[in-house]
Amino acid sequence: MTWHRRDGLWSLGSPVAAAAPLVHVLEARGAILEWPLDAPPDAPPHLSVTDAAEADWLWQLVGEPAHVALLTETDAEPAWNAALVVALRKVAHGLWLHTWWPTSPRDGVAPLERAAWAAEMARAVEEVADILDEEQLPDLAVVPTSTRAEFALAASGRGAGVDGTSIAEGRSPVAWQGLPHGVVDATEYPVAWVVDAAPEPELTVSVSAVGKPSALEGLAVLAALAPWTAEGALDAAGRAVLPLPITAAEAWAADWAQLRVIVGVPVDEPSEVRDAARGFAQQRRATVDALSFEAEADDDF
């Protein structure tokens, strides 16, 4: 496939139909590279050029004729450099691990060993440092605060329980794209809620944390059951108490199965997307290939 215009940018390769978190994305100097998660390690990316002058390295990836064709707006088939494709894809995979790894005490998915990940990522970045947009890379010197001890504590069932006096209770999902990464358990239903009617109707929301619950402090909480809504924010314990704009009688009569509880920014994210990301992470634990990081195959998982 030769160069073509897509969304106003010169592009190569087949567009990636999936969106985060089901895509590997890498921002290079003057270009963006994308792969579906399930593409083979050496699959050519969908390449979009954002700045042809900055992307002066492109000849290394697609061959000189294709690079010249871009600059002169002529036709030439790319000759993909397979080794460089894999090297860039490994960095993209490392970024996916950093951003989307579905740590879940409830599901038994332990956090990545960040020190091991950072060391491996530094080696992967060094191999293609002249190509990457380093401003888009995470700080590999930062040591996260969550530990395996905190993971074990969360897995033990920490969180708000039901006191037996509630009139309704349930669990809700969260949209990963509407939250900071690595603060909420990546299980499908990390939000527990309880409705009480006395002395006044209120909704108590509790969110399962990854590591310290204080990381959840300040996250917005929205509850909606037509025709009313209620808003609040999580405290340092990962809880929020929302007064409800209804009477006790209305609380008793409500169909609480229709309640929507949103934590973070509202995002239209189907549960199938999260299921697929969790499945990919589980599959990576047993996979050894050119993209593999030792951190993702930790024996403690």
mmCIF file of C-alpha atoms in Angstrom, residues 57-239:
data_model
loop_
_atom_site.group_PDB
_atom_site.id
_atom_site.type_symbol
_atom_site.label_atom_id
_atom_site.label_comp_id
_atom_site.label_asym_id
_atom_site.label_seq_id
_atom_site.Cartn_x
_atom_site.Cartn_y
_atom_site.Cartn_z
ATOM 1 C CA TRP A 57 14.282 9.016 10.051
ATOM 2 C CA LEU A 58 11.484 7.435 8.008
ATOM 3 C CA TRP A 59 13.839 6.040 5.380
ATOM 4 C CA GLN A 60 15.132 3.656 8.042
ATOM 5 C CA LEU A 61 11.641 2.196 8.528
ATOM 6 C CA VAL A 62 10.043 2.252 5.060
ATOM 7 C CA GLY A 63 13.058 2.491 2.732
ATOM 8 C CA GLU A 64 14.460 5.439 0.818
ATOM 9 C CA PRO A 65 12.104 5.209 -2.206
ATOM 10 C CA ALA A 66 9.011 5.366 0.010
ATOM 11 C CA HIS A 67 10.485 8.231 2.030
ATOM 12 C CA VAL A 68 11.254 10.184 -1.141
ATOM 13 C CA ALA A 69 7.738 9.428 -2.391
ATOM 14 C CA LEU A 70 6.315 11.039 0.742
ATOM 15 C CA LEU A 71 8.359 14.188 0.258
ATOM 16 C CA THR A 72 7.536 14.451 -3.458
ATOM 17 C CA GLU A 73 3.953 13.199 -3.181
ATOM 18 C CA THR A 74 4.585 10.389 -5.646
ATOM 19 C CA ASP A 75 3.995 6.630 -5.468
ATOM 20 C CA ALA A 76 6.382 4.012 -4.089
ATOM 21 C CA GLU A 77 5.751 0.842 -2.146
ATOM 22 C CA PRO A 78 7.302 0.753 1.348
ATOM 23 C CA ALA A 79 10.049 -1.744 2.096
ATOM 24 C CA TRP A 80 9.461 -2.254 5.808
ATOM 25 C CA ASN A 81 12.519 -2.830 7.975
ATOM 26 C CA ALA A 82 11.260 -5.802 10.016
ATOM 27 C CA ALA A 83 13.868 -5.494 12.761
ATOM 28 C CA LEU A 84 13.086 -1.817 13.275
ATOM 29 C CA VAL A 85 9.335 -2.520 13.220
ATOM 30 C CA VAL A 86 9.803 -4.997 16.091
ATOM 31 C CA ALA A 87 12.042 -2.603 18.049
ATOM 32 C CA LEU A 88 9.462 0.188 17.801
ATOM 33 C CA ARG A 89 6.596 -2.174 18.567
ATOM 34 C CA LYS A 90 8.359 -3.328 21.744
ATOM 35 C CA VAL A 91 8.472 0.257 23.008
ATOM 36 C CA ALA A 92 4.782 0.621 22.144
ATOM 37 C CA HIS A 93 4.034 -2.559 24.073
ATOM 38 C CA GLY A 94 6.022 -1.271 27.038
ATOM 39 C CA LEU A 95 3.937 1.900 27.001
ATOM 40 C CA TRP A 96 0.774 -0.228 26.940
ATOM 41 C CA LEU A 97 1.996 -2.126 29.986
ATOM 42 C CA HIS A 98 2.648 1.168 31.763
ATOM 43 C CA THR A 99 -0.741 2.651 30.884
ATOM 44 C CA TRP A 100 -3.203 -0.222 30.672
ATOM 45 C CA TRP A 101 -1.914 -3.238 32.635
ATOM 46 C CA PRO A 102 -5.135 -4.401 34.411
ATOM 47 C CA THR A 103 -3.938 -4.744 37.999
ATOM 48 C CA SER A 104 -6.744 -6.309 40.027
ATOM 49 C CA PRO A 105 -6.605 -7.594 43.604
ATOM 50 C CA ARG A 106 -10.109 -8.986 43.093
ATOM 51 C CA ASP A 107 -9.162 -10.909 39.944
ATOM 52 C CA GLY A 108 -5.711 -11.903 41.165
ATOM 53 C CA VAL A 109 -3.764 -9.866 38.596
ATOM 54 C CA ALA A 110 -0.768 -8.491 40.472
ATOM 55 C CA PRO A 111 0.863 -5.182 39.545
ATOM 56 C CA LEU A 112 3.862 -5.104 37.271
ATOM 57 C CA GLU A 113 7.213 -5.048 39.003
ATOM 58 C CA ARG A 114 7.880 -1.453 38.042
ATOM 59 C CA ALA A 115 11.614 -1.497 38.667
ATOM 60 C CA ALA A 116 12.002 -4.471 36.318
ATOM 61 C CA TRP A 117 9.690 -2.859 33.761
ATOM 62 C CA ALA A 118 11.603 0.440 33.896
ATOM 63 C CA ALA A 119 14.949 -1.275 33.328
ATOM 64 C CA GLU A 120 13.623 -3.234 30.352
ATOM 65 C CA MET A 121 11.849 -0.190 28.972
ATOM 66 C CA ALA A 122 15.020 1.889 29.185
ATOM 67 C CA ARG A 123 16.855 -0.692 27.092
ATOM 68 C CA ALA A 124 14.041 -0.809 24.525
ATOM 69 C CA VAL A 125 13.936 3.008 24.295
ATOM 70 C CA GLU A 126 17.713 3.285 23.932
ATOM 71 C CA GLU A 127 17.620 1.053 20.858
ATOM 72 C CA VAL A 128 15.423 3.528 18.947
ATOM 73 C CA ALA A 129 16.103 6.757 20.861
ATOM 74 C CA ASP A 130 16.904 8.735 17.700
ATOM 75 C CA ILE A 131 13.380 8.045 16.401
ATOM 76 C CA LEU A 132 11.201 8.544 19.455
ATOM 77 C CA ASP A 133 9.497 11.667 20.719
ATOM 78 C CA GLU A 134 11.001 11.456 24.198
ATOM 79 C CA GLU A 135 8.567 14.037 25.580
ATOM 80 C CA GLN A 136 5.837 11.411 25.189
ATOM 81 C CA LEU A 137 7.677 8.758 27.215
ATOM 82 C CA PRO A 138 7.009 8.149 30.921
ATOM 83 C CA ASP A 139 9.655 9.055 33.489
ATOM 84 C CA LEU A 140 11.484 5.770 33.933
ATOM 85 C CA ALA A 141 13.064 7.031 37.170
ATOM 86 C CA VAL A 142 9.722 7.373 38.981
ATOM 87 C CA VAL A 143 9.113 4.621 41.528
ATOM 88 C CA PRO A 144 5.369 4.026 42.075
ATOM 89 C CA THR A 145 4.047 3.978 45.613
ATOM 90 C CA SER A 146 1.985 0.806 45.297
ATOM 91 C CA THR A 147 3.686 -2.326 46.586
ATOM 92 C CA ARG A 148 2.974 -6.047 46.686
ATOM 93 C CA ALA A 149 2.091 -5.667 50.372
ATOM 94 C CA GLU A 150 -0.568 -3.104 49.466
ATOM 95 C CA PHE A 151 -1.799 -5.408 46.710
ATOM 96 C CA ALA A 152 -2.201 -8.244 49.222
ATOM 97 C CA LEU A 153 -4.060 -5.945 51.589
ATOM 98 C CA ALA A 154 -6.450 -4.879 48.842
ATOM 99 C CA ALA A 155 -6.966 -8.483 47.792
ATOM 100 C CA SER A 156 -7.984 -9.373 51.339
ATOM 101 C CA GLY A 157 -11.265 -7.551 50.819
ATOM 102 C CA ARG A 158 -10.641 -4.056 52.149
ATOM 103 C CA GLY A 159 -13.569 -1.734 51.472
ATOM 104 C CA ALA A 160 -16.965 -0.690 52.712
ATOM 105 C CA GLY A 161 -19.439 -3.380 53.582
ATOM 106 C CA VAL A 162 -23.204 -3.390 53.949
ATOM 107 C CA ASP A 163 -24.520 -2.927 57.498
ATOM 108 C CA GLY A 164 -27.798 -4.758 57.002
ATOM 109 C CA THR A 165 -30.015 -1.656 57.253
ATOM 110 C CA SER A 166 -29.814 -0.600 53.604
ATOM 111 C CA ILE A 167 -32.784 -0.681 51.256
ATOM 112 C CA ALA A 168 -30.687 -1.446 48.136
ATOM 113 C CA GLU A 169 -27.146 -2.347 47.206
ATOM 114 C CA GLY A 170 -25.216 -3.199 44.076
ATOM 115 C CA ARG A 171 -21.988 -2.971 42.102
ATOM 116 C CA SER A 172 -21.007 -0.900 39.070
ATOM 117 C CA PRO A 173 -18.220 -0.906 36.464
ATOM 118 C CA VAL A 174 -15.887 1.975 35.681
ATOM 119 C CA ALA A 175 -14.543 3.223 32.345
ATOM 120 C CA TRP A 176 -10.766 2.841 32.372
ATOM 121 C CA GLN A 177 -10.378 5.756 29.953
ATOM 122 C CA GLY A 178 -12.139 8.060 32.415
ATOM 123 C CA LEU A 179 -9.722 7.419 35.294
ATOM 124 C CA PRO A 180 -6.063 7.921 36.160
ATOM 125 C CA HIS A 181 -4.236 4.681 35.459
ATOM 126 C CA GLY A 182 -3.410 2.297 38.256
ATOM 127 C CA VAL A 183 -5.651 3.628 41.024
ATOM 128 C CA VAL A 184 -8.864 1.571 40.648
ATOM 129 C CA ASP A 185 -9.038 -2.219 40.664
ATOM 130 C CA ALA A 186 -9.302 -3.390 37.031
ATOM 131 C CA THR A 187 -11.952 -5.982 37.836
ATOM 132 C CA GLU A 188 -15.232 -5.403 35.999
ATOM 133 C CA TYR A 189 -17.234 -4.235 39.027
ATOM 134 C CA PRO A 190 -14.921 -2.339 41.411
ATOM 135 C CA VAL A 191 -17.628 0.064 42.630
ATOM 136 C CA ALA A 192 -19.951 -0.966 45.481
ATOM 137 C CA TRP A 193 -22.938 1.176 46.425
ATOM 138 C CA VAL A 194 -25.500 1.143 49.209
ATOM 139 C CA VAL A 195 -28.758 3.122 49.531
ATOM 140 C CA ASP A 196 -30.146 4.125 52.945
ATOM 141 C CA ALA A 197 -33.436 5.938 53.503
ATOM 142 C CA ALA A 198 -33.099 7.075 57.121
ATOM 143 C CA PRO A 199 -32.789 9.649 58.469
ATOM 144 C CA GLU A 200 -32.536 11.040 54.896
ATOM 145 C CA PRO A 201 -31.998 9.172 51.615
ATOM 146 C CA GLU A 202 -28.330 8.850 50.759
ATOM 147 C CA LEU A 203 -26.066 6.762 48.559
ATOM 148 C CA THR A 204 -22.731 5.485 49.859
ATOM 149 C CA VAL A 205 -20.206 4.596 47.167
ATOM 150 C CA SER A 206 -17.024 2.623 47.828
ATOM 151 C CA VAL A 207 -14.342 1.984 45.205
ATOM 152 C CA SER A 208 -11.833 -0.875 45.351
ATOM 153 C CA ALA A 209 -8.369 0.626 45.149
ATOM 154 C CA VAL A 210 -5.106 -0.628 43.726
ATOM 155 C CA GLY A 211 -2.592 0.167 46.450
ATOM 156 C CA LYS A 212 -3.449 3.065 48.743
ATOM 157 C CA PRO A 213 -7.103 4.227 48.727
ATOM 158 C CA SER A 214 -5.882 7.803 49.159
ATOM 159 C CA ALA A 215 -4.935 7.725 45.455
ATOM 160 C CA LEU A 216 -8.680 7.837 44.751
ATOM 161 C CA GLU A 217 -9.271 11.044 46.699
ATOM 162 C CA GLY A 218 -11.040 13.719 44.689
ATOM 163 C CA LEU A 219 -12.310 11.487 41.875
ATOM 164 C CA ALA A 220 -15.773 12.622 40.800
ATOM 165 C CA VAL A 221 -18.797 10.432 41.499
ATOM 166 C CA LEU A 222 -22.087 10.794 39.640
ATOM 167 C CA ALA A 223 -25.226 8.804 40.444
ATOM 168 C CA ALA A 224 -28.203 8.903 38.090
ATOM 169 C CA LEU A 225 -31.664 7.370 38.276
ATOM 170 C CA ALA A 226 -34.128 9.271 36.095
ATOM 171 C CA PRO A 227 -35.288 11.909 36.686
ATOM 172 C CA TRP A 228 -32.658 12.818 39.296
ATOM 173 C CA THR A 229 -28.868 12.902 39.612
ATOM 174 C CA ALA A 230 -26.505 13.313 42.574
ATOM 175 C CA GLU A 231 -22.846 14.274 42.556
ATOM 176 C CA GLY A 232 -19.902 14.080 44.923
ATOM 177 C CA ALA A 233 -16.248 13.037 45.158
ATOM 178 C CA LEU A 234 -14.293 10.203 46.757
ATOM 179 C CA ASP A 235 -12.475 10.840 50.011
ATOM 180 C CA ALA A 236 -9.091 9.491 51.107
ATOM 181 C CA ALA A 237 -10.720 6.168 52.021
ATOM 182 C CA GLY A 238 -12.145 5.744 48.520
ATOM 183 C CA ARG A 239 -15.702 6.485 49.683
#
